[in-house]
PDB file of C-alpha atoms in Angstrom:
ATOM      1  CA  UNK A   1     -33.892 -49.188 -34.873  1.00 49.00           C
ATOM      2  CA  UNK A   2     -33.627 -47.506 -38.053  1.00 76.00           C
ATOM      3  CA  UNK A   3     -35.909 -48.897 -40.912  1.00 81.00           C
ATOM      4  CA  UNK A   4     -32.958 -49.644 -42.901  1.00 81.00           C
ATOM      5  CA  UNK A   5     -31.349 -51.623 -40.188  1.00 81.00           C
ATOM      6  CA  UNK A   6     -34.727 -53.472 -39.759  1.00 83.00           C
ATOM      7  CA  UNK A   7     -34.616 -54.461 -43.154  1.00 81.00           C
ATOM      8  CA  UNK A   8     -30.979 -55.455 -43.510  1.00 77.00           C
ATOM      9  CA  UNK A   9     -31.220 -57.137 -40.188  1.00 80.00           C
ATOM     10  CA  UNK A  10     -34.256 -59.303 -41.500  1.00 79.00           C
ATOM     11  CA  UNK A  11     -36.931 -58.129 -38.798  1.00 85.00           C
ATOM     12  CA  UNK A  12     -40.308 -59.472 -39.456  1.00 90.00           C
ATOM     13  CA  UNK A  13     -42.055 -56.231 -39.541  1.00 87.00           C
ATOM     14  CA  UNK A  14     -39.659 -54.895 -42.360  1.00 85.00           C
ATOM     15  CA  UNK A  15     -40.241 -58.143 -44.004  1.00 86.00           C
ATOM     16  CA  UNK A  16     -43.847 -57.607 -43.955  1.00 89.00           C
ATOM     17  CA  UNK A  17     -43.577 -53.906 -45.361  1.00 87.00           C
ATOM     18  CA  UNK A  18     -41.389 -55.105 -47.922  1.00 87.00           C
ATOM     19  CA  UNK A  19     -44.087 -57.810 -48.968  1.00 90.00           C
ATOM     20  CA  UNK A  20     -46.877 -55.448 -48.775  1.00 90.00           C
ATOM     21  CA  UNK A  21     -44.910 -52.902 -50.946  1.00 89.00           C
ATOM     22  CA  UNK A  22     -44.593 -55.757 -53.371  1.00 91.00           C
ATOM     23  CA  UNK A  23     -47.780 -57.172 -53.214  1.00 93.00           C
ATOM     24  CA  UNK A  24     -49.606 -53.967 -53.440  1.00 92.00           C
ATOM     25  CA  UNK A  25     -47.320 -52.021 -56.125  1.00 91.00           C
ATOM     26  CA  UNK A  26     -45.888 -49.472 -53.865  1.00 90.00           C
ATOM     27  CA  UNK A  27     -42.514 -48.114 -53.966  1.00 91.00           C
ATOM     28  CA  UNK A  28     -40.218 -48.022 -51.004  1.00 90.00           C
ATOM     29  CA  UNK A  29     -38.115 -44.721 -51.431  1.00 89.00           C
ATOM     30  CA  UNK A  30     -34.830 -44.984 -49.814  1.00 88.00           C
ATOM     31  CA  UNK A  31     -32.606 -41.729 -49.433  1.00 88.00           C
ATOM     32  CA  UNK A  32     -28.910 -42.725 -50.238  1.00 85.00           C
ATOM     33  CA  UNK A  33     -27.775 -40.322 -47.350  1.00 86.00           C
ATOM     34  CA  UNK A  34     -29.985 -42.500 -45.139  1.00 84.00           C
ATOM     35  CA  UNK A  35     -27.793 -45.523 -45.888  1.00 79.00           C
ATOM     36  CA  UNK A  36     -24.626 -43.555 -44.613  1.00 76.00           C
ATOM     37  CA  UNK A  37     -26.620 -42.863 -41.299  1.00 77.00           C
ATOM     38  CA  UNK A  38     -27.502 -46.628 -40.868  1.00 75.00           C
ATOM     39  CA  UNK A  39     -24.087 -47.441 -41.558  1.00 72.00           C
ATOM     40  CA  UNK A  40     -22.845 -45.059 -39.029  1.00 74.00           C
ATOM     41  CA  UNK A  41     -25.082 -46.398 -36.583  1.00 72.00           C
ATOM     42  CA  UNK A  42     -24.238 -49.896 -37.080  1.00 73.00           C
ATOM     43  CA  UNK A  43     -20.759 -50.383 -38.260  1.00 71.00           C
ATOM     44  CA  UNK A  44     -20.792 -53.781 -40.313  1.00 70.00           C
ATOM     45  CA  UNK A  45     -24.282 -53.183 -41.530  1.00 64.00           C
ATOM     46  CA  UNK A  46     -24.566 -55.073 -44.815  1.00 67.00           C
ATOM     47  CA  UNK A  47     -23.478 -59.065 -43.521  1.00 58.00           C
ATOM     48  CA  UNK A  48     -24.108 -60.967 -46.849  1.00 61.00           C
ATOM     49  CA  UNK A  49     -24.922 -58.001 -49.177  1.00 74.00           C
ATOM     50  CA  UNK A  50     -28.519 -57.771 -47.819  1.00 75.00           C
ATOM     51  CA  UNK A  51     -28.580 -53.996 -48.211  1.00 77.00           C
ATOM     52  CA  UNK A  52     -27.343 -54.360 -51.693  1.00 80.00           C
ATOM     53  CA  UNK A  53     -30.050 -57.006 -52.308  1.00 82.00           C
ATOM     54  CA  UNK A  54     -32.765 -54.496 -50.712  1.00 83.00           C
ATOM     55  CA  UNK A  55     -31.507 -51.822 -53.186  1.00 86.00           C
ATOM     56  CA  UNK A  56     -32.097 -54.147 -56.051  1.00 90.00           C
ATOM     57  CA  UNK A  57     -35.773 -55.120 -55.263  1.00 89.00           C
ATOM     58  CA  UNK A  58     -37.871 -53.801 -57.866  1.00 91.00           C
ATOM     59  CA  UNK A  59     -40.024 -51.790 -55.535  1.00 90.00           C
ATOM     60  CA  UNK A  60     -37.030 -49.991 -54.068  1.00 90.00           C
ATOM     61  CA  UNK A  61     -35.952 -46.417 -55.632  1.00 90.00           C
ATOM     62  CA  UNK A  62     -32.824 -44.893 -54.202  1.00 89.00           C
ATOM     63  CA  UNK A  63     -32.593 -41.247 -54.211  1.00 89.00           C
ATOM     64  CA  UNK A  64     -29.536 -39.185 -53.855  1.00 84.00           C
ATOM     65  CA  UNK A  65     -28.974 -35.952 -51.872  1.00 74.00           C
ATOM     66  CA  UNK A  66     -28.943 -33.767 -55.111  1.00 73.00           C
ATOM     67  CA  UNK A  67     -32.943 -34.493 -54.979  1.00 67.00           C
ATOM     68  CA  UNK A  68     -33.446 -32.128 -52.078  1.00 71.00           C
ATOM     69  CA  UNK A  69     -32.488 -28.690 -53.292  1.00 77.00           C
ATOM     70  CA  UNK A  70     -33.946 -25.495 -53.279  1.00 86.00           C
ATOM     71  CA  UNK A  71     -35.675 -22.979 -51.058  1.00 90.00           C
ATOM     72  CA  UNK A  72     -38.001 -25.161 -49.506  1.00 89.00           C
ATOM     73  CA  UNK A  73     -35.282 -27.879 -48.493  1.00 91.00           C
ATOM     74  CA  UNK A  74     -32.792 -24.875 -47.059  1.00 92.00           C
ATOM     75  CA  UNK A  75     -35.780 -23.855 -44.765  1.00 93.00           C
ATOM     76  CA  UNK A  76     -36.161 -27.279 -43.589  1.00 93.00           C
ATOM     77  CA  UNK A  77     -32.512 -27.955 -42.971  1.00 93.00           C
ATOM     78  CA  UNK A  78     -32.701 -24.698 -40.797  1.00 94.00           C
ATOM     79  CA  UNK A  79     -35.787 -25.896 -38.819  1.00 93.00           C
ATOM     80  CA  UNK A  80     -34.117 -28.969 -38.340  1.00 93.00           C
ATOM     81  CA  UNK A  81     -31.280 -27.376 -36.657  1.00 94.00           C
ATOM     82  CA  UNK A  82     -28.956 -28.501 -39.577  1.00 93.00           C
ATOM     83  CA  UNK A  83     -30.236 -32.009 -39.990  1.00 92.00           C
ATOM     84  CA  UNK A  84     -30.013 -32.255 -43.625  1.00 91.00           C
ATOM     85  CA  UNK A  85     -31.044 -35.986 -43.628  1.00 89.00           C
ATOM     86  CA  UNK A  86     -34.000 -35.352 -41.754  1.00 91.00           C
ATOM     87  CA  UNK A  87     -35.116 -32.155 -44.088  1.00 93.00           C
ATOM     88  CA  UNK A  88     -34.427 -34.502 -47.145  1.00 92.00           C
ATOM     89  CA  UNK A  89     -36.870 -37.287 -45.832  1.00 91.00           C
ATOM     90  CA  UNK A  90     -39.477 -34.566 -44.943  1.00 93.00           C
ATOM     91  CA  UNK A  91     -39.345 -33.077 -48.466  1.00 93.00           C
ATOM     92  CA  UNK A  92     -39.172 -36.035 -50.473  1.00 91.00           C
ATOM     93  CA  UNK A  93     -42.177 -37.376 -48.536  1.00 91.00           C
ATOM     94  CA  UNK A  94     -43.888 -34.224 -48.659  1.00 91.00           C
ATOM     95  CA  UNK A  95     -43.650 -34.031 -52.675  1.00 89.00           C
ATOM     96  CA  UNK A  96     -44.985 -37.446 -53.083  1.00 89.00           C
ATOM     97  CA  UNK A  97     -47.431 -37.409 -50.373  1.00 90.00           C
ATOM     98  CA  UNK A  98     -46.027 -40.773 -48.854  1.00 90.00           C
ATOM     99  CA  UNK A  99     -45.733 -41.680 -45.716  1.00 90.00           C
ATOM    100  CA  UNK A 100     -42.156 -42.113 -43.779  1.00 91.00           C
ATOM    101  CA  UNK A 101     -41.203 -45.597 -42.254  1.00 89.00           C
ATOM    102  CA  UNK A 102     -38.819 -44.326 -39.820  1.00 88.00           C
ATOM    103  CA  UNK A 103     -37.681 -44.735 -36.051  1.00 85.00           C
ATOM    104  CA  UNK A 104     -37.419 -40.807 -36.099  1.00 85.00           C
ATOM    105  CA  UNK A 105     -41.129 -39.854 -36.154  1.00 87.00           C
ATOM    106  CA  UNK A 106     -40.686 -37.084 -33.570  1.00 89.00           C
ATOM    107  CA  UNK A 107     -38.210 -35.410 -35.036  1.00 89.00           C
ATOM    108  CA  UNK A 108     -39.642 -35.558 -38.663  1.00 92.00           C
ATOM    109  CA  UNK A 109     -43.184 -34.326 -37.105  1.00 90.00           C
ATOM    110  CA  UNK A 110     -41.787 -31.167 -35.832  1.00 91.00           C
ATOM    111  CA  UNK A 111     -40.637 -30.458 -39.326  1.00 93.00           C
ATOM    112  CA  UNK A 112     -44.177 -31.122 -40.688  1.00 93.00           C
ATOM    113  CA  UNK A 113     -46.698 -32.061 -38.124  1.00 94.00           C
ATOM    114  CA  UNK A 114     -49.052 -33.491 -41.056  1.00 94.00           C
ATOM    115  CA  UNK A 115     -46.597 -35.994 -42.110  1.00 92.00           C
ATOM    116  CA  UNK A 116     -47.733 -39.617 -41.964  1.00 91.00           C
ATOM    117  CA  UNK A 117     -45.163 -41.359 -39.938  1.00 90.00           C
ATOM    118  CA  UNK A 118     -44.984 -45.181 -39.419  1.00 88.00           C
ATOM    119  CA  UNK A 119     -42.989 -46.283 -36.777  1.00 84.00           C
ATOM    120  CA  UNK A 120     -40.349 -48.931 -37.803  1.00 77.00           C
TER     121      UNK A 120
END
């Protein structure tokens, strides 16, 4: 299950990640293209506006696709066989030195083996 789907569906694990971020002052970075990908995987993803509520949380920062640009991004896209979302996630995590909460850990680790991946 995608991390975003887990947050929207109210899984206990996602709730604990959210609570930990709030308690410790951590930021949850959400690439906006990941929202579109999650919606494609699960049509009707946002019952009751939970996704909107998640994005309104003070510890959540949404980043658009324009944040990923330049030669490093282009190389990552090429290595990811055109998967722009995977490349964007790896680039954003690398720039910040942050772990990634994902259900796509293996594919992201192929792009950057030292990436800290937390399974969702």
